[in-house]
Coordinates of C-alpha atoms in Angstrom, one line a residue:
M241 CA -7.4 38.5 16.1
T242 CA -4.7 35.8 16.7
A243 CA -3.4 33.6 19.4
D244 CA -0.1 31.9 19.9
R245 CA 0.7 28.3 20.9
T246 CA 1.5 29.2 24.5
D247 CA -1.8 31.0 25.1
P248 CA -3.9 28.9 27.5
Q249 CA -7.1 30.3 25.9
D250 CA -8.6 28.9 22.7
P251 CA -7.0 30.3 19.5
V252 CA -9.0 33.0 17.7
A253 CA -8.4 34.1 14.1
G254 CA -10.1 36.5 11.7
T255 CA -11.9 35.7 8.5
P256 CA -13.5 38.1 5.9
Y257 CA -16.9 37.3 7.5
G258 CA -16.1 37.3 11.2
A259 CA -13.7 35.9 13.9
V260 CA -13.6 32.2 14.7
R261 CA -12.5 30.4 17.8
G262 CA -10.7 27.0 17.5
R263 CA -9.1 24.6 19.9
W264 CA -5.6 23.7 20.9
E265 CA -5.1 19.9 20.3
R266 CA -1.7 18.3 20.9
G267 CA 0.1 21.6 20.4
V268 CA -1.7 22.5 17.2
A269 CA -4.5 25.0 16.7
V270 CA -7.5 23.5 15.0
F271 CA -10.5 25.4 13.5
R272 CA -13.3 23.3 12.1
G273 CA -16.5 24.1 10.2
I274 CA -15.7 27.6 9.0
P275 CA -18.2 28.6 6.3
Y276 CA -16.6 29.9 3.1
A277 CA -19.9 30.2 1.3
A278 CA -23.6 30.4 2.1
P279 CA -25.7 27.2 2.6
P280 CA -26.4 25.9 -1.0
F281 CA -30.1 25.5 -0.4
G282 CA -33.3 27.5 -0.8
E283 CA -32.6 30.1 -3.4
H284 CA -29.0 29.0 -3.8
R285 CA -29.7 25.3 -4.5
F286 CA -28.1 24.1 -7.8
R287 CA -26.6 27.6 -8.2
P288 CA -23.0 28.8 -8.0
P289 CA -21.8 29.5 -4.4
V290 CA -22.3 33.0 -2.9
P291 CA -20.5 34.5 0.2
P292 CA -21.8 33.6 3.6
E293 CA -23.6 36.1 5.8
P294 CA -21.1 37.9 8.1
W295 CA -21.5 37.2 11.8
D296 CA -21.0 39.4 14.9
G297 CA -18.7 38.4 17.8
V298 CA -16.6 35.2 17.7
R299 CA -18.0 32.1 16.0
D300 CA -17.2 28.7 17.6
A301 CA -15.1 26.5 15.3
G302 CA -14.6 23.6 17.6
A303 CA -16.5 20.9 15.6
F304 CA -16.8 19.7 12.0
G305 CA -19.5 21.5 10.1
P306 CA -22.3 19.7 8.2
T307 CA -21.4 17.3 5.4
A308 CA -22.9 17.6 1.9
P309 CA -25.9 15.5 1.2
K310 CA -24.8 12.0 0.0
P311 CA -26.0 8.4 -0.1
P312 CA -24.3 5.9 2.2
Y313 CA -21.7 3.4 0.8
S314 CA -23.1 0.0 0.0
Q315 CA -22.6 -2.6 2.7
A316 CA -19.7 -4.2 0.7
F317 CA -17.8 -0.9 0.6
A318 CA -18.7 0.3 4.1
E319 CA -16.6 -2.6 5.4
Y320 CA -13.5 -0.8 4.1
L321 CA -14.4 2.9 3.9
S322 CA -16.0 5.3 6.5
D323 CA -18.1 8.2 5.5
P324 CA -19.6 10.2 8.5
V325 CA -22.8 12.2 8.1
I326 CA -23.2 15.5 9.9
P327 CA -26.6 16.9 9.4
G328 CA -27.3 20.6 8.5
D329 CA -27.5 22.9 5.5
D330 CA -24.3 24.9 6.1
C331 CA -22.2 22.3 4.3
L332 CA -19.9 24.6 2.4
N333 CA -17.3 24.8 5.1
L334 CA -13.6 24.1 5.7
N335 CA -11.2 23.2 8.5
V336 CA -7.7 24.5 9.3
W337 CA -4.9 22.9 11.3
T338 CA -2.0 25.2 12.0
P339 CA 1.0 25.3 14.4
E340 CA 1.2 29.1 14.4
P341 CA -2.2 30.9 14.1
G342 CA -0.9 34.4 13.3
P343 CA -0.1 36.5 10.3
G344 CA 3.7 36.5 10.9
A345 CA 4.4 32.8 10.4
R346 CA 4.1 32.6 6.6
L347 CA 4.1 28.8 6.5
P348 CA 3.5 26.6 3.4
V349 CA -0.2 25.7 2.9
L350 CA -1.8 22.5 1.8
V351 CA -5.4 22.5 0.6
W352 CA -7.1 19.1 0.6
L353 CA -10.0 18.0 -1.7
H354 CA -11.4 14.6 -0.6
G355 CA -12.2 11.7 -2.9
G356 CA -15.4 9.7 -3.2
A357 CA -16.4 9.7 -6.9
L358 CA -17.9 13.1 -6.5
T359 CA -20.8 11.5 -4.8
R360 CA -19.5 10.6 -1.3
G361 CA -16.8 11.6 1.2
S362 CA -16.2 14.7 3.3
S363 CA -13.5 16.5 5.2
A364 CA -14.7 14.8 8.5
V365 CA -13.3 11.4 7.6
R366 CA -10.9 10.8 10.4
V367 CA -8.1 9.5 8.1
Y368 CA -7.9 13.1 6.8
D369 CA -6.9 14.6 10.2
G370 CA -4.4 17.4 9.5
H371 CA -2.5 17.2 12.8
A372 CA 0.6 15.6 11.3
F373 CA 0.9 18.2 8.6
A374 CA 0.6 21.1 11.1
R375 CA 3.0 19.3 13.5
D376 CA 5.5 19.3 10.7
G377 CA 5.2 23.0 9.8
V378 CA 2.4 23.1 7.2
V379 CA -0.9 24.9 7.5
F380 CA -3.5 22.2 6.4
V381 CA -6.9 23.1 5.0
S382 CA -9.6 20.5 4.2
V383 CA -12.7 21.4 2.2
N384 CA -16.3 20.2 1.9
Y385 CA -18.1 20.7 -1.4
R386 CA -21.4 19.7 -3.0
L387 CA -21.6 16.2 -4.3
G388 CA -23.7 14.1 -6.7
V389 CA -26.6 15.6 -8.4
E390 CA -26.4 18.7 -6.1
G391 CA -22.9 19.4 -7.2
Y392 CA -22.5 17.9 -10.6
G393 CA -25.9 17.4 -12.2
L394 CA -26.2 18.9 -15.7
F395 CA -29.4 21.0 -16.1
P396 CA -30.6 23.4 -18.8
D397 CA -31.6 26.1 -16.3
T398 CA -28.5 26.5 -14.1
P399 CA -24.7 26.7 -14.7
P400 CA -22.8 23.4 -14.7
N401 CA -20.2 22.3 -12.1
P402 CA -21.5 23.9 -8.9
G403 CA -19.4 21.5 -6.8
L404 CA -16.2 22.6 -8.7
R405 CA -17.3 26.2 -8.2
D406 CA -17.5 25.5 -4.5
Q407 CA -13.9 24.3 -4.5
L408 CA -12.9 27.5 -6.4
A409 CA -14.6 29.6 -3.7
A410 CA -12.8 27.7 -1.0
L411 CA -9.4 28.2 -2.8
R412 CA -10.1 31.9 -3.1
W413 CA -11.0 32.0 0.6
V414 CA -7.7 30.3 1.5
H415 CA -5.7 32.7 -0.7
D416 CA -7.3 35.7 0.9
T417 CA -7.5 34.5 4.5
V418 CA -4.9 31.9 5.3
A419 CA -2.3 34.5 6.4
A420 CA -4.4 35.0 9.5
F421 CA -3.9 31.3 10.3
G422 CA -0.2 31.4 9.8
G423 CA -0.1 30.5 6.1
D424 CA 1.7 32.0 3.1
P425 CA -0.8 32.7 0.3
A426 CA 2.1 32.5 -2.2
R427 CA 2.9 28.9 -1.2
I428 CA -0.4 27.1 -1.6
T429 CA -0.3 23.4 -2.7
L430 CA -3.6 22.1 -4.0
C431 CA -4.0 18.4 -3.5
G432 CA -6.5 15.6 -3.8
Q433 CA -7.1 11.9 -4.2
S434 CA -9.3 10.2 -6.7
A435 CA -12.2 12.6 -7.5
G436 CA -10.3 15.1 -5.4
A437 CA -7.3 14.8 -7.7
I438 CA -9.6 15.1 -10.8
S439 CA -11.0 18.3 -9.2
A440 CA -7.5 19.6 -8.4
G441 CA -6.5 19.0 -12.1
A442 CA -9.6 20.9 -13.4
L443 CA -8.8 23.8 -11.1
L444 CA -5.2 23.8 -12.2
A445 CA -6.4 24.3 -15.7
A446 CA -9.1 26.9 -14.9
P447 CA -8.4 30.5 -16.0
Q448 CA -9.8 31.8 -12.7
T449 CA -7.1 30.0 -10.5
Q450 CA -4.0 31.2 -12.4
G451 CA -1.6 32.7 -9.8
L452 CA -3.5 31.1 -6.8
I453 CA -1.7 27.7 -6.9
R454 CA 2.1 27.3 -6.4
R455 CA 2.1 23.4 -6.4
A456 CA -0.3 20.5 -6.8
V457 CA -0.5 16.9 -5.8
L458 CA -2.6 14.5 -7.9
Q459 CA -3.0 11.1 -6.2
S460 CA -4.9 8.4 -8.1
G461 CA -6.8 10.8 -10.4
P462 CA -5.9 12.7 -13.6
P463 CA -7.2 16.0 -14.9
E464 CA -10.2 15.1 -17.0
A465 CA -13.7 16.2 -18.2
S466 CA -16.6 13.8 -18.4
E467 CA -18.8 13.5 -21.5
R468 CA -21.7 15.8 -21.1
D469 CA -24.1 13.2 -22.4
K470 CA -22.9 10.7 -19.8
V471 CA -23.7 13.1 -17.0
R472 CA -27.0 14.1 -18.7
R473 CA -28.0 10.4 -18.8
M474 CA -27.6 10.2 -15.0
V475 CA -29.9 13.2 -14.6
R476 CA -32.5 11.9 -17.1
R477 CA -32.6 8.5 -15.5
M478 CA -33.1 10.1 -12.1
A479 CA -35.8 12.3 -13.5
N480 CA -37.6 9.3 -15.1
R481 CA -37.6 7.4 -11.8
L482 CA -38.9 10.5 -10.0
R483 CA -41.3 11.3 -12.8
I484 CA -40.3 15.0 -12.9
P485 CA -38.7 17.2 -15.6
A486 CA -34.9 17.0 -15.9
T487 CA -34.5 20.6 -14.7
A488 CA -32.8 22.1 -11.6
Q489 CA -36.1 23.7 -10.6
A490 CA -37.9 20.4 -10.6
F491 CA -35.1 18.7 -8.7
A492 CA -35.0 21.5 -6.1
E493 CA -38.6 20.8 -5.4
A494 CA -38.1 17.1 -4.8
D495 CA -37.5 15.5 -1.4
R496 CA -33.8 15.5 -0.6
E497 CA -33.7 12.0 0.8
L498 CA -35.6 10.7 -2.2
L499 CA -33.1 12.3 -4.5
L500 CA -30.3 10.6 -2.6
R501 CA -31.9 7.2 -2.8
T502 CA -32.7 7.6 -6.5
Q503 CA -29.1 8.7 -7.2
A504 CA -27.7 5.6 -5.4
E505 CA -30.0 3.3 -7.4
V506 CA -29.2 4.9 -10.8
G507 CA -25.5 5.0 -10.0
R508 CA -25.0 1.4 -9.0
L509 CA -22.9 0.6 -12.1
S510 CA -20.8 3.8 -12.1
S511 CA -17.6 1.9 -11.2
P512 CA -14.4 3.1 -13.1
V513 CA -14.1 -0.4 -14.5
L514 CA -17.6 -0.7 -15.7
G515 CA -17.9 2.9 -17.0
G516 CA -21.6 3.4 -16.6
P517 CA -23.3 6.8 -16.4
A518 CA -21.8 8.9 -13.6
F519 CA -21.5 12.4 -12.4
G520 CA -18.4 14.3 -13.4
I521 CA -16.9 17.7 -14.2
V522 CA -17.9 18.9 -17.7
V523 CA -16.6 21.4 -20.1
D524 CA -18.7 24.5 -19.5
G525 CA -17.0 27.3 -21.5
D526 CA -16.2 29.2 -18.3
L527 CA -14.5 27.5 -15.3
V528 CA -13.7 24.5 -17.6
P529 CA -13.4 26.1 -21.0
R530 CA -11.8 22.9 -22.5
D531 CA -10.6 19.5 -21.5
P532 CA -8.3 20.1 -18.4
L533 CA -5.7 17.5 -19.4
Q534 CA -5.4 18.9 -22.9
A535 CA -5.1 22.5 -21.6
L536 CA -2.3 21.4 -19.2
L537 CA -0.5 19.3 -21.9
D538 CA -0.6 22.3 -24.3
G539 CA 1.0 24.5 -21.6
E540 CA -1.9 26.9 -21.6
A541 CA -2.4 26.8 -17.8
A542 CA -0.5 26.4 -14.5
N543 CA 2.8 27.6 -15.9
G544 CA 5.4 27.3 -13.2
V545 CA 3.3 25.0 -11.0
D546 CA 5.3 22.0 -9.6
L547 CA 3.5 18.7 -9.8
L548 CA 3.6 15.6 -7.5
M549 CA 1.6 12.7 -9.0
G550 CA 1.1 9.1 -7.8
W551 CA -1.0 6.0 -7.9
T552 CA -1.2 2.7 -6.1
R553 CA 0.0 -0.5 -7.7
D554 CA -3.4 -2.3 -7.5
E555 CA -5.9 0.6 -7.8
Y556 CA -8.6 -1.6 -9.3
R557 CA -8.8 -4.0 -6.3
L558 CA -10.9 -1.5 -4.3
W559 CA -13.4 -1.4 -7.2
L560 CA -13.6 -5.2 -7.6
V561 CA -12.8 -6.9 -4.3
P562 CA -15.7 -5.6 -2.1
G563 CA -18.7 -7.9 -2.6
G564 CA -16.7 -10.5 -4.5
L565 CA -16.8 -8.8 -7.9
I566 CA -13.2 -9.8 -8.7
D567 CA -14.1 -13.5 -8.7
H568 CA -17.1 -12.8 -11.0
V569 CA -14.9 -10.9 -13.5
E570 CA -12.4 -13.7 -13.3
R571 CA -15.1 -16.2 -14.4
L572 CA -16.4 -14.0 -17.2
G573 CA -13.0 -14.3 -19.0
P574 CA -13.6 -13.3 -22.7
V575 CA -16.6 -11.1 -21.8
A576 CA -14.4 -9.2 -19.3
F577 CA -11.7 -8.7 -21.9
A578 CA -14.2 -7.5 -24.5
G579 CA -15.6 -5.0 -21.9
A580 CA -12.1 -3.8 -21.1
M581 CA -11.3 -3.2 -24.8
A582 CA -14.5 -1.2 -25.2
R583 CA -13.8 0.8 -22.0
C584 CA -10.3 1.6 -23.2
H585 CA -11.1 2.0 -26.9
V586 CA -8.5 -0.5 -28.1
G587 CA -8.3 -3.7 -30.1
H588 CA -7.0 -7.2 -29.2
E589 CA -3.3 -6.2 -29.3
V590 CA -3.4 -4.4 -25.9
P591 CA -4.9 -7.3 -23.7
R592 CA -2.7 -9.7 -25.7
G593 CA 0.3 -7.7 -24.8
Y594 CA -0.6 -7.6 -21.1
R595 CA -1.1 -11.3 -21.0
T596 CA 2.3 -11.8 -22.7
L597 CA 4.1 -9.5 -20.2
H598 CA 2.3 -11.1 -17.2
P599 CA 1.6 -14.8 -18.1
G600 CA 0.5 -15.7 -14.6
A601 CA -2.1 -13.0 -14.3
G602 CA -5.8 -13.9 -14.5
P603 CA -8.5 -12.0 -16.4
A604 CA -9.5 -9.9 -13.5
E605 CA -6.0 -8.7 -12.8
T606 CA -5.3 -8.0 -16.5
V607 CA -8.5 -6.2 -17.0
G608 CA -8.0 -4.2 -13.8
Q609 CA -4.5 -3.1 -14.8
M610 CA -5.6 -2.3 -18.3
V611 CA -8.4 0.0 -17.2
T612 CA -6.3 1.6 -14.5
D613 CA -3.5 2.4 -17.0
H614 CA -6.0 3.8 -19.5
L615 CA -7.9 6.0 -16.9
L616 CA -5.1 7.0 -14.6
R617 CA -1.5 6.1 -15.1
L618 CA -1.2 7.0 -18.8
P619 CA -2.7 10.5 -18.4
L620 CA -0.4 11.2 -15.5
H621 CA 2.6 10.0 -17.5
R622 CA 1.6 12.3 -20.4
L623 CA 1.3 15.2 -18.0
A624 CA 4.7 14.5 -16.6
E625 CA 6.2 14.2 -20.1
S626 CA 4.9 17.7 -20.8
R627 CA 6.6 19.2 -17.7
P628 CA 10.1 17.7 -17.4
G629 CA 12.0 19.0 -14.4
S630 CA 9.0 20.1 -12.5
A631 CA 7.0 16.9 -12.2
Y632 CA 7.6 14.0 -9.7
L633 CA 6.0 10.6 -9.9
Y634 CA 5.6 7.8 -7.4
E635 CA 3.9 4.4 -7.0
F636 CA 2.6 3.2 -3.7
A637 CA 3.2 -0.6 -3.6
W638 CA 2.5 -1.8 0.0
P639 CA -0.2 -4.5 0.0
S640 CA -2.9 -4.2 2.6
N641 CA -3.1 -6.7 5.4
R642 CA -6.8 -7.2 4.5
P643 CA -7.2 -10.2 2.3
G644 CA -7.3 -9.6 -1.5
L645 CA -6.9 -5.8 -1.4
G646 CA -3.3 -5.6 -2.4
A647 CA -2.0 -2.0 -2.8
C648 CA -5.5 -0.8 -3.7
H649 CA -7.1 2.6 -4.3
A650 CA -7.1 4.8 -1.2
L651 CA -4.9 2.6 0.8
E652 CA -2.1 5.1 0.8
L653 CA -4.1 7.9 2.5
G654 CA -3.5 6.6 6.1
F655 CA 0.3 6.8 5.3
V656 CA 0.1 10.3 3.7
F657 CA -1.7 11.7 6.7
D658 CA 0.2 9.6 9.2
T659 CA -3.1 8.3 10.7
G660 CA -2.4 4.6 10.3
E661 CA -3.5 3.8 13.9
D662 CA -6.9 5.3 13.4
P663 CA -9.7 2.7 13.2
D664 CA -10.8 4.2 9.9
S665 CA -7.3 3.5 8.4
V666 CA -7.2 0.0 9.9
R667 CA -10.5 -0.8 8.0
L668 CA -8.5 -0.7 4.7
A669 CA -4.9 -1.4 5.8
G670 CA -5.5 -3.9 8.6
E671 CA -3.5 -4.1 11.8
G672 CA 0.2 -3.4 11.8
A673 CA 0.7 -0.9 9.0
P674 CA 4.4 0.0 8.9
Q675 CA 5.3 3.4 10.5
D676 CA 8.4 3.8 8.4
L677 CA 6.3 3.8 5.3
A678 CA 4.1 6.5 6.8
D679 CA 7.2 8.5 7.6
A680 CA 8.3 8.2 4.0
M681 CA 5.0 9.0 2.4
H682 CA 4.0 11.9 4.7
G683 CA 7.5 13.3 4.7
A684 CA 7.5 13.4 0.9
W685 CA 4.3 15.4 0.8
V686 CA 5.6 17.8 3.5
R687 CA 8.9 18.4 1.6
F688 CA 7.0 19.0 -1.6
A689 CA 4.6 21.5 0.0
T690 CA 7.5 23.2 1.7
T691 CA 10.2 23.2 -1.1
G692 CA 8.7 21.7 -4.2
D693 CA 11.1 18.7 -4.0
P694 CA 9.7 15.5 -2.5
G695 CA 13.1 14.0 -2.2
W696 CA 13.8 12.2 -5.5
Q697 CA 14.6 12.9 -9.2
P698 CA 12.1 14.9 -11.2
W699 CA 10.7 13.5 -14.4
D700 CA 13.0 13.4 -17.4
D701 CA 13.7 11.1 -20.3
T702 CA 14.6 8.2 -18.0
H703 CA 11.1 8.2 -16.5
P704 CA 12.0 8.1 -12.8
V705 CA 9.3 6.8 -10.5
R706 CA 9.7 6.6 -6.7
V707 CA 8.4 3.2 -5.4
L708 CA 7.2 3.3 -1.8
G709 CA 6.2 0.2 0.2
D710 CA 8.0 -2.5 -1.8
G711 CA 11.2 -2.8 0.2
E712 CA 13.2 0.3 0.9
P713 CA 12.0 3.4 -0.9
R714 CA 13.8 3.6 -4.2
T715 CA 13.7 5.4 -7.6
V716 CA 13.4 3.2 -10.6
S717 CA 13.0 3.9 -14.3
G718 CA 9.4 3.9 -15.2
P719 CA 7.5 1.0 -13.7
R720 CA 4.8 -0.2 -16.1
D721 CA 6.6 1.4 -19.1
D722 CA 6.4 -2.0 -20.9
E723 CA 2.6 -1.9 -20.5
F724 CA 2.4 1.7 -21.6
A725 CA 4.4 0.9 -24.7
L726 CA 1.5 -1.3 -25.8
W727 CA -0.7 1.8 -26.1
N728 CA -0.7 3.9 -29.3
P729 CA -2.8 7.0 -28.7
G730 CA -2.6 7.8 -32.4
A731 CA -4.1 4.4 -33.6
P732 CA -7.5 4.5 -35.2
P733 CA -10.4 3.2 -33.1
P734 CA -11.8 -0.3 -33.7
H735 CA -14.0 -0.8 -36.8
P736 CA -17.6 0.3 -36.2
E737 CA -18.8 -3.4 -36.3
R738 CA -16.2 -4.3 -33.7
T739 CA -17.2 -1.3 -31.6
A740 CA -20.8 -2.5 -31.6
E741 CA -19.7 -6.0 -30.6
L742 CA -17.6 -4.6 -27.7
A743 CA -20.4 -2.4 -26.6
L744 CA -22.7 -5.4 -26.4
A745 CA -20.1 -7.2 -24.3
V746 CA -20.0 -4.2 -21.9
R747 CA -23.8 -4.3 -21.5
R748 CA -23.6 -8.1 -20.8
L749 CA -20.8 -7.4 -18.2
R750 CA -22.8 -4.7 -16.5
R751 CA -26.0 -6.9 -16.3
S752 CA -23.9 -9.7 -14.9
V753 CA -22.3 -7.6 -12.3
A754 CA -25.7 -6.0 -11.4
A755 CA -27.0 -9.5 -10.7
V756 CA -24.1 -10.2 -8.4
R757 CA -24.7 -6.9 -6.5
R758 CA -28.4 -7.6 -6.1
H759 CA -27.6 -10.9 -4.4

């Protein structure tokens, strides 16, 4: 069942479980809230996803479906980031924007996994509106998946990574169904930002996805697996507060709102800079048989998949500016440096080198760039090095018009989606975001999804990186290569006594930051 763009009636398309009716919006067919799996509650709670129940007739797909359970952002972050909540249990749903909802179009497909530290976010965030991609000839699909303890809690009585398994189920749905919406299942680009990019990297490396993904975009997030003990500590701390066993069965019997409040309290110090216990993807021997980055570096997975990877120049500012944490880290000075060394598993030579290269930078900027390089830029560089000729890198450098944010984490998304005039984009970028930068960013993603070439030189031994937002778009040889040269992945870790000293500094830093957040 299909419709064309001249049909005055609402567009209708078929799925494996029944037909859905969307809406024509500004010349684009939009289908929202399509279930790709059954509601993950009742007997399915904390379990891998299962197919939804088929329906008779034509299901209305005019509105976003329910969002996954999640705690709200703190007041400090809510000033910059929106996160709508849509109630309901049927939260394993997706949305499709397409210019040609019919099986003959065979258009490139872009599948979007939202960010939010695997604890927040949804496909209903207005910045992620897929109209511009469909307008420019790409079928755009955005996905909801389980979050927090529901999606990434580690329990002894249920398989790990149910949230990642949700994403796999959605990707399979797209591969099997997107032709009915005008897409080409042989030209699927999987993309995500932050936690969405980490998820996309894990799926790239998963044995179950081989042959499903043609290209991938990783924005501000590398392929990685979290330490199982780190995730287990989150669950145990929640269990202690709730006074229940650390099992999926006990958590399933707990009040859902109480779980969310407890998760928010336990996860207060889960910032990338502070490195506290947090939810994450873990090696499970099945969907994630080994560390995803190492699997990709070794060439075991995603052979023939083109990669587009990027970051923002000042990622860390979104982690430190809200609530004034950046000023507090600045005052801590030596304690902050010690915490960064422990976080990055390095000795004095790395922060000393950063201070030499940037003599005007204060402690907060130096620590922020160090941690960002360790967590994000270095892994993406290593991945590009392992795939010369088929990887493209870029740096987003435009500073926000909001004070202090610079070119921070997530700022580029309004430009990628060409939604800079939306109030949710203005929250982070301020008024007057340049349209020509949106044209360049969005155009690069469209070209990559369509042809595999975003418009600049692929990675080679000259380390080409496209810089966007700092003057005219230009390709330069490896921005931050001087910093990266300071890191020696083969160097031994600090002496055990020094490691203990650094760990104590991290604990002092976390306590100090916690005091700031309480007040």
